[in-house]
Amino acid sequence: MNMLLEKQKNWLRLALTPGMQFESFYGLLKAFGLPEAIFSQSLSSLMTVLPQSVALSLRRPPSLQTDEQIERILHFLSSVPNARLLVPSDEDFPKKFLMVPQPPLVTLAVGKVALLNKTTVSLVGSSHPSAQGEEIAKSWAGSLVRKNVALVEGDGEGIEKTTLKAAIKSNAQSLIIVSKNIATDSNFFEKSLFMSERGLLLSPIEMQNDPWPSRQRLLLAGVEHFVVIEASARSKVLSLMREAADINRNILAVPGSIYSPLSKGTNRLIREGAKLVESVDDILSEIAN
């Protein structure tokens, strides 16, 4: 096995160890260094960092299911142009990722990783937006992709999907998509081929049935400026924005009518300190400041 393949396999095996949480993974890297050094540790050494059950899992050979998942990802890496694992030992590991309390530790990346060195903006909001909210997302996405910023979007419904479609239609070259993981997204291969020469696709690699938390952590790590277009009082976006504010990400929000349920969340964010924006020029002015 060549050195690169061995390195990739070790990072994947570590990330996909049953029971491995961020705190344990990060603790192992701090205590012992790279995966090959971690796998050489005794059980007693591992248990200084890990719960016994996770330490035992790490000492055992990977299960058939984990082996199959690792081989699937390795096959993907060899089949898709510009596909790679992005890990903390890489020389081009994004500085943005190191500025958050829980940096992504193993990320599947397809395309131009250097886009993460640019100023990053994300348009977020309701999964069931109004026609007006969709129009704002379309218009602002089309304008932002022509500016000196990278547009970062999840691939969820509503504002995210509308923004993505508008950016792709505008032939964006600085588009970053944060996707669900390879195990849960049936269209992942097609998305990757599409993005390999057009921007950057990022996907978390973790042993979790629910890809949502790891996708959100990846957004928080990669986005410096969030623009909330519409959000109801109970929108998931509000909790994401509070997490973003806690790590000093810039929160911008579009004000709306006091009678609109989809403005309750954005108006609340503005009351709590988010910057009020009404145009792309407002967004660019806030970024400059």
PDB file of C-alpha atoms in Angstrom:
ATOM      1  CA  MET A   1       0.000   0.000   0.000  1.00  0.00           C
ATOM      2  CA  ASN A   2       1.469   3.429  -0.950  1.00  0.00           C
ATOM      3  CA  MET A   3       2.090   6.050   1.728  1.00  0.00           C
ATOM      4  CA  LEU A   4      -0.785   8.357   0.720  1.00  0.00           C
ATOM      5  CA  LEU A   5      -3.301   5.509   0.681  1.00  0.00           C
ATOM      6  CA  GLU A   6      -2.088   4.285   4.072  1.00  0.00           C
ATOM      7  CA  LYS A   7      -2.385   7.811   5.495  1.00  0.00           C
ATOM      8  CA  GLN A   8      -5.921   8.192   4.130  1.00  0.00           C
ATOM      9  CA  LYS A   9      -6.958   4.815   5.485  1.00  0.00           C
ATOM     10  CA  ASN A  10      -5.626   5.653   8.962  1.00  0.00           C
ATOM     11  CA  TRP A  11      -7.505   8.965   9.125  1.00  0.00           C
ATOM     12  CA  LEU A  12     -10.713   7.281   7.947  1.00  0.00           C
ATOM     13  CA  ARG A  13     -10.380   4.402  10.384  1.00  0.00           C
ATOM     14  CA  LEU A  14      -9.913   6.876  13.241  1.00  0.00           C
ATOM     15  CA  ALA A  15     -12.866   9.044  12.195  1.00  0.00           C
ATOM     16  CA  LEU A  16     -15.153   6.043  11.741  1.00  0.00           C
ATOM     17  CA  THR A  17     -14.325   4.295  15.023  1.00  0.00           C
ATOM     18  CA  PRO A  18     -17.637   3.462  16.764  1.00  0.00           C
ATOM     19  CA  GLY A  19     -18.354   5.879  19.611  1.00  0.00           C
ATOM     20  CA  MET A  20     -15.724   8.408  18.507  1.00  0.00           C
ATOM     21  CA  GLN A  21     -16.891  11.922  19.401  1.00  0.00           C
ATOM     22  CA  PHE A  22     -15.145  15.188  18.575  1.00  0.00           C
ATOM     23  CA  GLU A  23     -13.705  15.650  22.066  1.00  0.00           C
ATOM     24  CA  SER A  24     -12.152  12.162  22.025  1.00  0.00           C
ATOM     25  CA  PHE A  25     -10.792  12.536  18.482  1.00  0.00           C
ATOM     26  CA  TYR A  26      -9.284  15.946  19.246  1.00  0.00           C
ATOM     27  CA  GLY A  27      -7.861  14.674  22.531  1.00  0.00           C
ATOM     28  CA  LEU A  28      -6.114  11.792  20.761  1.00  0.00           C
ATOM     29  CA  LEU A  29      -4.508  14.112  18.214  1.00  0.00           C
ATOM     30  CA  LYS A  30      -3.274  16.449  20.964  1.00  0.00           C
ATOM     31  CA  ALA A  31      -1.958  13.603  23.116  1.00  0.00           C
ATOM     32  CA  PHE A  32      -0.344  11.324  20.533  1.00  0.00           C
ATOM     33  CA  GLY A  33      -0.109  13.111  17.175  1.00  0.00           C
ATOM     34  CA  LEU A  34      -1.020  11.563  13.833  1.00  0.00           C
ATOM     35  CA  PRO A  35      -3.268   8.489  13.412  1.00  0.00           C
ATOM     36  CA  GLU A  36      -0.370   6.085  12.853  1.00  0.00           C
ATOM     37  CA  ALA A  37       1.034   7.084  16.266  1.00  0.00           C
ATOM     38  CA  ILE A  38      -2.411   6.773  17.860  1.00  0.00           C
ATOM     39  CA  PHE A  39      -2.885   3.217  16.561  1.00  0.00           C
ATOM     40  CA  SER A  40       0.447   2.190  18.074  1.00  0.00           C
ATOM     41  CA  GLN A  41      -0.626   3.154  21.619  1.00  0.00           C
ATOM     42  CA  SER A  42      -1.420   0.597  24.296  1.00  0.00           C
ATOM     43  CA  LEU A  43      -4.922   0.219  25.680  1.00  0.00           C
ATOM     44  CA  SER A  44      -3.896   1.839  28.957  1.00  0.00           C
ATOM     45  CA  SER A  45      -2.445   4.859  27.117  1.00  0.00           C
ATOM     46  CA  LEU A  46      -5.581   5.256  25.016  1.00  0.00           C
ATOM     47  CA  MET A  47      -7.741   5.108  28.137  1.00  0.00           C
ATOM     48  CA  THR A  48      -6.048   8.243  29.469  1.00  0.00           C
ATOM     49  CA  VAL A  49      -7.957  10.061  26.730  1.00  0.00           C
ATOM     50  CA  LEU A  50     -10.854   7.775  25.751  1.00  0.00           C
ATOM     51  CA  PRO A  51     -13.687   5.984  27.514  1.00  0.00           C
ATOM     52  CA  GLN A  52     -12.855   2.287  27.831  1.00  0.00           C
ATOM     53  CA  SER A  53     -15.459   1.230  25.244  1.00  0.00           C
ATOM     54  CA  VAL A  54     -14.021   3.569  22.580  1.00  0.00           C
ATOM     55  CA  ALA A  55     -10.437   2.614  23.433  1.00  0.00           C
ATOM     56  CA  LEU A  56     -11.343  -1.059  22.981  1.00  0.00           C
ATOM     57  CA  SER A  57     -12.999  -0.283  19.630  1.00  0.00           C
ATOM     58  CA  LEU A  58      -9.857   1.521  18.506  1.00  0.00           C
ATOM     59  CA  ARG A  59      -7.656  -1.438  19.428  1.00  0.00           C
ATOM     60  CA  ARG A  60      -9.809  -3.966  17.572  1.00  0.00           C
ATOM     61  CA  PRO A  61      -9.643  -4.433  13.786  1.00  0.00           C
ATOM     62  CA  PRO A  62     -12.355  -2.419  12.018  1.00  0.00           C
ATOM     63  CA  SER A  63     -15.706  -4.166  11.570  1.00  0.00           C
ATOM     64  CA  LEU A  64     -16.758  -5.400   8.134  1.00  0.00           C
ATOM     65  CA  GLN A  65     -19.186  -2.458   7.889  1.00  0.00           C
ATOM     66  CA  THR A  66     -16.460   0.077   8.720  1.00  0.00           C
ATOM     67  CA  ASP A  67     -14.042  -1.586   6.295  1.00  0.00           C
ATOM     68  CA  GLU A  68     -16.641  -1.371   3.535  1.00  0.00           C
ATOM     69  CA  GLN A  69     -17.251   2.306   4.286  1.00  0.00           C
ATOM     70  CA  ILE A  70     -13.519   3.040   4.219  1.00  0.00           C
ATOM     71  CA  GLU A  71     -13.098   1.207   0.904  1.00  0.00           C
ATOM     72  CA  ARG A  72     -16.076   3.072  -0.541  1.00  0.00           C
ATOM     73  CA  ILE A  73     -14.507   6.427   0.358  1.00  0.00           C
ATOM     74  CA  LEU A  74     -11.074   5.373  -0.946  1.00  0.00           C
ATOM     75  CA  HIS A  75     -12.689   4.296  -4.215  1.00  0.00           C
ATOM     76  CA  PHE A  76     -14.438   7.660  -4.394  1.00  0.00           C
ATOM     77  CA  LEU A  77     -11.135   9.501  -3.837  1.00  0.00           C
ATOM     78  CA  SER A  78      -9.503   7.589  -6.679  1.00  0.00           C
ATOM     79  CA  SER A  79     -12.478   8.032  -9.048  1.00  0.00           C
ATOM     80  CA  VAL A  80     -13.366  11.727  -8.774  1.00  0.00           C
ATOM     81  CA  PRO A  81     -11.007  14.427 -10.098  1.00  0.00           C
ATOM     82  CA  ASN A  82      -9.628  16.798  -7.442  1.00  0.00           C
ATOM     83  CA  ALA A  83     -11.044  14.700  -4.572  1.00  0.00           C
ATOM     84  CA  ARG A  84      -9.067  14.416  -1.335  1.00  0.00           C
ATOM     85  CA  LEU A  85      -9.261  14.199   2.431  1.00  0.00           C
ATOM     86  CA  LEU A  86      -8.692  17.488   4.234  1.00  0.00           C
ATOM     87  CA  VAL A  87      -7.047  16.891   7.647  1.00  0.00           C
ATOM     88  CA  PRO A  88      -5.211  19.048  10.228  1.00  0.00           C
ATOM     89  CA  SER A  89      -1.763  17.778   9.211  1.00  0.00           C
ATOM     90  CA  ASP A  90      -2.163  19.209   5.694  1.00  0.00           C
ATOM     91  CA  GLU A  91      -0.042  22.277   4.879  1.00  0.00           C
ATOM     92  CA  ASP A  92      -3.072  23.932   3.277  1.00  0.00           C
ATOM     93  CA  PHE A  93      -5.495  23.118   6.117  1.00  0.00           C
ATOM     94  CA  PRO A  94      -7.717  26.239   6.216  1.00  0.00           C
ATOM     95  CA  LYS A  95      -6.845  28.742   8.932  1.00  0.00           C
ATOM     96  CA  LYS A  96     -10.581  29.417   9.299  1.00  0.00           C
ATOM     97  CA  PHE A  97     -11.043  25.867  10.558  1.00  0.00           C
ATOM     98  CA  LEU A  98      -8.518  26.453  13.337  1.00  0.00           C
ATOM     99  CA  MET A  99     -10.380  29.518  14.607  1.00  0.00           C
ATOM    100  CA  VAL A 100     -13.399  27.581  15.902  1.00  0.00           C
ATOM    101  CA  PRO A 101     -13.695  25.485  19.090  1.00  0.00           C
ATOM    102  CA  GLN A 102     -14.588  22.306  17.138  1.00  0.00           C
ATOM    103  CA  PRO A 103     -12.643  22.338  13.848  1.00  0.00           C
ATOM    104  CA  PRO A 104     -13.533  19.728  11.215  1.00  0.00           C
ATOM    105  CA  LEU A 105     -10.966  16.955  11.629  1.00  0.00           C
ATOM    106  CA  VAL A 106     -11.596  14.750   8.585  1.00  0.00           C
ATOM    107  CA  THR A 107     -13.402  16.341   5.648  1.00  0.00           C
ATOM    108  CA  LEU A 108     -14.033  15.027   2.163  1.00  0.00           C
ATOM    109  CA  ALA A 109     -13.119  17.840  -0.248  1.00  0.00           C
ATOM    110  CA  VAL A 110     -13.652  17.997  -3.995  1.00  0.00           C
ATOM    111  CA  GLY A 111     -12.353  20.972  -5.969  1.00  0.00           C
ATOM    112  CA  LYS A 112     -10.410  24.090  -5.000  1.00  0.00           C
ATOM    113  CA  VAL A 113      -9.589  24.054  -1.273  1.00  0.00           C
ATOM    114  CA  ALA A 114      -7.887  27.441  -1.685  1.00  0.00           C
ATOM    115  CA  LEU A 115     -11.358  29.027  -1.978  1.00  0.00           C
ATOM    116  CA  LEU A 116     -11.551  28.739   1.811  1.00  0.00           C
ATOM    117  CA  ASN A 117      -8.797  31.383   2.012  1.00  0.00           C
ATOM    118  CA  LYS A 118     -11.196  33.953   0.567  1.00  0.00           C
ATOM    119  CA  THR A 119     -13.726  35.946   2.580  1.00  0.00           C
ATOM    120  CA  THR A 120     -16.725  33.632   2.956  1.00  0.00           C
ATOM    121  CA  VAL A 121     -20.433  34.518   2.989  1.00  0.00           C
ATOM    122  CA  SER A 122     -23.492  32.303   3.344  1.00  0.00           C
ATOM    123  CA  LEU A 123     -27.140  33.110   2.620  1.00  0.00           C
ATOM    124  CA  VAL A 124     -29.325  31.103   4.999  1.00  0.00           C
ATOM    125  CA  GLY A 125     -32.933  31.052   6.093  1.00  0.00           C
ATOM    126  CA  SER A 126     -36.250  29.279   6.057  1.00  0.00           C
ATOM    127  CA  SER A 127     -36.711  25.874   4.421  1.00  0.00           C
ATOM    128  CA  HIS A 128     -40.159  27.155   3.345  1.00  0.00           C
ATOM    129  CA  PRO A 129     -39.487  30.748   2.260  1.00  0.00           C
ATOM    130  CA  SER A 130     -41.922  33.218   0.784  1.00  0.00           C
ATOM    131  CA  ALA A 131     -41.773  34.197  -2.881  1.00  0.00           C
ATOM    132  CA  GLN A 132     -40.156  37.459  -1.795  1.00  0.00           C
ATOM    133  CA  GLY A 133     -37.515  35.596   0.228  1.00  0.00           C
ATOM    134  CA  GLU A 134     -36.683  33.424  -2.769  1.00  0.00           C
ATOM    135  CA  GLU A 135     -36.336  36.493  -4.987  1.00  0.00           C
ATOM    136  CA  ILE A 136     -33.931  38.108  -2.517  1.00  0.00           C
ATOM    137  CA  ALA A 137     -31.853  34.914  -2.378  1.00  0.00           C
ATOM    138  CA  LYS A 138     -31.715  34.641  -6.185  1.00  0.00           C
ATOM    139  CA  SER A 139     -30.786  38.289  -6.693  1.00  0.00           C
ATOM    140  CA  TRP A 140     -28.171  38.462  -3.953  1.00  0.00           C
ATOM    141  CA  ALA A 141     -26.571  35.139  -4.900  1.00  0.00           C
ATOM    142  CA  GLY A 142     -26.245  36.305  -8.524  1.00  0.00           C
ATOM    143  CA  SER A 143     -24.535  39.489  -7.342  1.00  0.00           C
ATOM    144  CA  LEU A 144     -22.275  37.990  -4.667  1.00  0.00           C
ATOM    145  CA  VAL A 145     -20.717  35.405  -6.999  1.00  0.00           C
ATOM    146  CA  ARG A 146     -19.374  38.296  -9.075  1.00  0.00           C
ATOM    147  CA  LYS A 147     -17.657  39.860  -6.058  1.00  0.00           C
ATOM    148  CA  ASN A 148     -14.342  38.948  -4.440  1.00  0.00           C
ATOM    149  CA  VAL A 149     -15.917  36.561  -1.930  1.00  0.00           C
ATOM    150  CA  ALA A 150     -16.645  32.851  -1.780  1.00  0.00           C
ATOM    151  CA  LEU A 151     -20.307  31.923  -1.406  1.00  0.00           C
ATOM    152  CA  VAL A 152     -20.756  28.990   0.995  1.00  0.00           C
ATOM    153  CA  GLU A 153     -24.060  27.104   0.983  1.00  0.00           C
ATOM    154  CA  GLY A 154     -25.533  24.004   2.511  1.00  0.00           C
ATOM    155  CA  ASP A 155     -27.661  21.824   0.261  1.00  0.00           C
ATOM    156  CA  GLY A 156     -30.866  21.986   2.285  1.00  0.00           C
ATOM    157  CA  GLU A 157     -34.299  23.070   1.108  1.00  0.00           C
ATOM    158  CA  GLY A 158     -35.635  26.599   0.819  1.00  0.00           C
ATOM    159  CA  ILE A 159     -33.225  29.530   0.902  1.00  0.00           C
ATOM    160  CA  GLU A 160     -30.173  27.243   0.603  1.00  0.00           C
ATOM    161  CA  LYS A 161     -31.464  25.467  -2.502  1.00  0.00           C
ATOM    162  CA  THR A 162     -32.649  28.725  -4.102  1.00  0.00           C
ATOM    163  CA  THR A 163     -29.246  30.335  -3.477  1.00  0.00           C
ATOM    164  CA  LEU A 164     -27.370  27.329  -4.867  1.00  0.00           C
ATOM    165  CA  LYS A 165     -29.445  27.213  -8.049  1.00  0.00           C
ATOM    166  CA  ALA A 166     -28.964  30.947  -8.639  1.00  0.00           C
ATOM    167  CA  ALA A 167     -25.207  30.744  -8.042  1.00  0.00           C
ATOM    168  CA  ILE A 168     -24.814  27.796 -10.432  1.00  0.00           C
ATOM    169  CA  LYS A 169     -26.968  29.531 -13.042  1.00  0.00           C
ATOM    170  CA  SER A 170     -24.647  32.549 -12.737  1.00  0.00           C
ATOM    171  CA  ASN A 171     -21.663  30.266 -13.487  1.00  0.00           C
ATOM    172  CA  ALA A 172     -20.121  30.875 -10.072  1.00  0.00           C
ATOM    173  CA  GLN A 173     -16.437  29.948  -9.795  1.00  0.00           C
ATOM    174  CA  SER A 174     -16.133  30.690  -6.067  1.00  0.00           C
ATOM    175  CA  LEU A 175     -18.987  28.518  -4.827  1.00  0.00           C
ATOM    176  CA  ILE A 176     -18.487  26.190  -1.843  1.00  0.00           C
ATOM    177  CA  ILE A 177     -21.161  23.577  -1.120  1.00  0.00           C
ATOM    178  CA  VAL A 178     -21.352  21.938   2.297  1.00  0.00           C
ATOM    179  CA  SER A 179     -23.110  18.637   1.680  1.00  0.00           C
ATOM    180  CA  LYS A 180     -24.459  15.785   3.725  1.00  0.00           C
ATOM    181  CA  ASN A 181     -21.984  12.957   4.090  1.00  0.00           C
ATOM    182  CA  ILE A 182     -21.219  10.382   1.432  1.00  0.00           C
ATOM    183  CA  ALA A 183     -23.096   7.651   3.311  1.00  0.00           C
ATOM    184  CA  THR A 184     -26.415   9.535   3.476  1.00  0.00           C
ATOM    185  CA  ASP A 185     -26.536  11.522   0.221  1.00  0.00           C
ATOM    186  CA  SER A 186     -27.660   9.447  -2.761  1.00  0.00           C
ATOM    187  CA  ASN A 187     -26.567  12.188  -5.206  1.00  0.00           C
ATOM    188  CA  PHE A 188     -23.139  12.758  -3.695  1.00  0.00           C
ATOM    189  CA  PHE A 189     -21.126  11.285  -6.587  1.00  0.00           C
ATOM    190  CA  GLU A 190     -22.961  13.403  -9.197  1.00  0.00           C
ATOM    191  CA  LYS A 191     -22.571  16.567  -7.100  1.00  0.00           C
ATOM    192  CA  SER A 192     -18.867  15.854  -6.718  1.00  0.00           C
ATOM    193  CA  LEU A 193     -18.253  15.403 -10.428  1.00  0.00           C
ATOM    194  CA  PHE A 194     -20.143  18.632 -11.112  1.00  0.00           C
ATOM    195  CA  MET A 195     -18.182  20.633  -8.522  1.00  0.00           C
ATOM    196  CA  SER A 196     -14.726  19.168  -9.145  1.00  0.00           C
ATOM    197  CA  GLU A 197     -13.851  21.906 -11.664  1.00  0.00           C
ATOM    198  CA  ARG A 198     -16.366  24.586 -10.634  1.00  0.00           C
ATOM    199  CA  GLY A 199     -15.660  25.353  -6.996  1.00  0.00           C
ATOM    200  CA  LEU A 200     -15.473  23.242  -3.846  1.00  0.00           C
ATOM    201  CA  LEU A 201     -17.641  20.546  -2.289  1.00  0.00           C
ATOM    202  CA  LEU A 202     -17.120  19.740   1.394  1.00  0.00           C
ATOM    203  CA  SER A 203     -18.591  16.854   3.338  1.00  0.00           C
ATOM    204  CA  PRO A 204     -17.942  15.716   6.927  1.00  0.00           C
ATOM    205  CA  ILE A 205     -16.742  12.203   7.646  1.00  0.00           C
ATOM    206  CA  GLU A 206     -17.915  10.957  11.036  1.00  0.00           C
ATOM    207  CA  MET A 207     -19.455   7.829  12.533  1.00  0.00           C
ATOM    208  CA  GLN A 208     -22.914   9.372  12.998  1.00  0.00           C
ATOM    209  CA  ASN A 209     -26.352   8.347  11.786  1.00  0.00           C
ATOM    210  CA  ASP A 210     -27.523  11.964  11.777  1.00  0.00           C
ATOM    211  CA  PRO A 211     -25.392  14.078   9.404  1.00  0.00           C
ATOM    212  CA  TRP A 212     -26.997  17.369  10.496  1.00  0.00           C
ATOM    213  CA  PRO A 213     -24.730  18.288  13.492  1.00  0.00           C
ATOM    214  CA  SER A 214     -21.493  17.618  11.597  1.00  0.00           C
ATOM    215  CA  ARG A 215     -22.788  19.541   8.566  1.00  0.00           C
ATOM    216  CA  GLN A 216     -23.596  22.484  10.832  1.00  0.00           C
ATOM    217  CA  ARG A 217     -20.115  22.376  12.405  1.00  0.00           C
ATOM    218  CA  LEU A 218     -18.586  22.474   8.939  1.00  0.00           C
ATOM    219  CA  LEU A 219     -20.677  25.537   8.051  1.00  0.00           C
ATOM    220  CA  LEU A 220     -19.646  27.268  11.275  1.00  0.00           C
ATOM    221  CA  ALA A 221     -15.976  26.546  10.540  1.00  0.00           C
ATOM    222  CA  GLY A 222     -16.073  27.710   6.927  1.00  0.00           C
ATOM    223  CA  VAL A 223     -18.342  30.768   7.005  1.00  0.00           C
ATOM    224  CA  GLU A 224     -17.266  34.159   8.332  1.00  0.00           C
ATOM    225  CA  HIS A 225     -20.423  36.107   7.457  1.00  0.00           C
ATOM    226  CA  PHE A 226     -23.955  34.675   7.678  1.00  0.00           C
ATOM    227  CA  VAL A 227     -26.883  36.513   6.055  1.00  0.00           C
ATOM    228  CA  VAL A 228     -30.294  35.382   7.321  1.00  0.00           C
ATOM    229  CA  ILE A 229     -32.958  36.203   4.731  1.00  0.00           C
ATOM    230  CA  GLU A 230     -36.068  34.755   6.384  1.00  0.00           C
ATOM    231  CA  ALA A 231     -36.621  32.691   9.532  1.00  0.00           C
ATOM    232  CA  SER A 232     -39.617  31.859  11.667  1.00  0.00           C
ATOM    233  CA  ALA A 233     -39.533  32.106  15.455  1.00  0.00           C
ATOM    234  CA  ARG A 234     -38.740  28.365  15.721  1.00  0.00           C
ATOM    235  CA  SER A 235     -36.373  28.046  12.757  1.00  0.00           C
ATOM    236  CA  LYS A 236     -33.294  25.804  13.123  1.00  0.00           C
ATOM    237  CA  VAL A 237     -31.359  28.695  11.610  1.00  0.00           C
ATOM    238  CA  LEU A 238     -31.704  30.685  14.841  1.00  0.00           C
ATOM    239  CA  SER A 239     -29.823  28.098  16.912  1.00  0.00           C
ATOM    240  CA  LEU A 240     -27.122  27.946  14.229  1.00  0.00           C
ATOM    241  CA  MET A 241     -26.807  31.751  14.321  1.00  0.00           C
ATOM    242  CA  ARG A 242     -26.461  31.765  18.102  1.00  0.00           C
ATOM    243  CA  GLU A 243     -23.668  29.215  17.823  1.00  0.00           C
ATOM    244  CA  ALA A 244     -22.085  31.354  15.102  1.00  0.00           C
ATOM    245  CA  ALA A 245     -22.289  34.483  17.281  1.00  0.00           C
ATOM    246  CA  ASP A 246     -20.668  32.587  20.161  1.00  0.00           C
ATOM    247  CA  ILE A 247     -17.578  31.963  18.010  1.00  0.00           C
ATOM    248  CA  ASN A 248     -17.498  35.553  16.716  1.00  0.00           C
ATOM    249  CA  ARG A 249     -18.922  34.936  13.252  1.00  0.00           C
ATOM    250  CA  ASN A 250     -20.626  37.996  11.754  1.00  0.00           C
ATOM    251  CA  ILE A 251     -24.443  37.745  11.717  1.00  0.00           C
ATOM    252  CA  LEU A 252     -26.445  39.840   9.255  1.00  0.00           C
ATOM    253  CA  ALA A 253     -30.220  39.729   8.909  1.00  0.00           C
ATOM    254  CA  VAL A 254     -32.927  41.067   6.592  1.00  0.00           C
ATOM    255  CA  PRO A 255     -35.726  42.894   8.454  1.00  0.00           C
ATOM    256  CA  GLY A 256     -39.345  42.113   7.643  1.00  0.00           C
ATOM    257  CA  SER A 257     -42.935  42.945   8.421  1.00  0.00           C
ATOM    258  CA  ILE A 258     -44.117  42.528  12.007  1.00  0.00           C
ATOM    259  CA  TYR A 259     -47.096  40.640  10.549  1.00  0.00           C
ATOM    260  CA  SER A 260     -45.013  38.017   8.714  1.00  0.00           C
ATOM    261  CA  PRO A 261     -44.199  34.770  10.595  1.00  0.00           C
ATOM    262  CA  LEU A 262     -41.060  34.440   8.438  1.00  0.00           C
ATOM    263  CA  SER A 263     -39.746  37.754   9.804  1.00  0.00           C
ATOM    264  CA  LYS A 264     -40.094  36.857  13.482  1.00  0.00           C
ATOM    265  CA  GLY A 265     -36.699  35.159  13.576  1.00  0.00           C
ATOM    266  CA  THR A 266     -34.776  37.752  11.562  1.00  0.00           C
ATOM    267  CA  ASN A 267     -36.274  40.663  13.506  1.00  0.00           C
ATOM    268  CA  ARG A 268     -35.317  38.924  16.762  1.00  0.00           C
ATOM    269  CA  LEU A 269     -31.743  38.436  15.544  1.00  0.00           C
ATOM    270  CA  ILE A 270     -31.517  42.155  14.767  1.00  0.00           C
ATOM    271  CA  ARG A 271     -32.803  43.006  18.259  1.00  0.00           C
ATOM    272  CA  GLU A 272     -30.115  40.681  19.674  1.00  0.00           C
ATOM    273  CA  GLY A 273     -27.324  42.424  17.759  1.00  0.00           C
ATOM    274  CA  ALA A 274     -27.291  41.112  14.180  1.00  0.00           C
ATOM    275  CA  LYS A 275     -26.499  43.755  11.555  1.00  0.00           C
ATOM    276  CA  LEU A 276     -29.484  44.918   9.522  1.00  0.00           C
ATOM    277  CA  VAL A 277     -28.947  44.552   5.764  1.00  0.00           C
ATOM    278  CA  GLU A 278     -31.228  45.438   2.856  1.00  0.00           C
ATOM    279  CA  SER A 279     -28.920  44.985  -0.140  1.00  0.00           C
ATOM    280  CA  VAL A 280     -25.737  43.355  -1.396  1.00  0.00           C
ATOM    281  CA  ASP A 281     -24.002  46.717  -0.907  1.00  0.00           C
ATOM    282  CA  ASP A 282     -24.973  46.574   2.781  1.00  0.00           C
ATOM    283  CA  ILE A 283     -23.455  43.080   3.018  1.00  0.00           C
ATOM    284  CA  LEU A 284     -20.210  44.156   1.357  1.00  0.00           C
ATOM    285  CA  SER A 285     -20.026  47.242   3.581  1.00  0.00           C
ATOM    286  CA  GLU A 286     -20.398  45.096   6.722  1.00  0.00           C
ATOM    287  CA  ILE A 287     -17.723  42.694   5.434  1.00  0.00           C
ATOM    288  CA  ALA A 288     -15.367  45.600   4.825  1.00  0.00           C
ATOM    289  CA  ASN A 289     -15.925  46.853   8.361  1.00  0.00           C
TER     290      ASN A 289
END
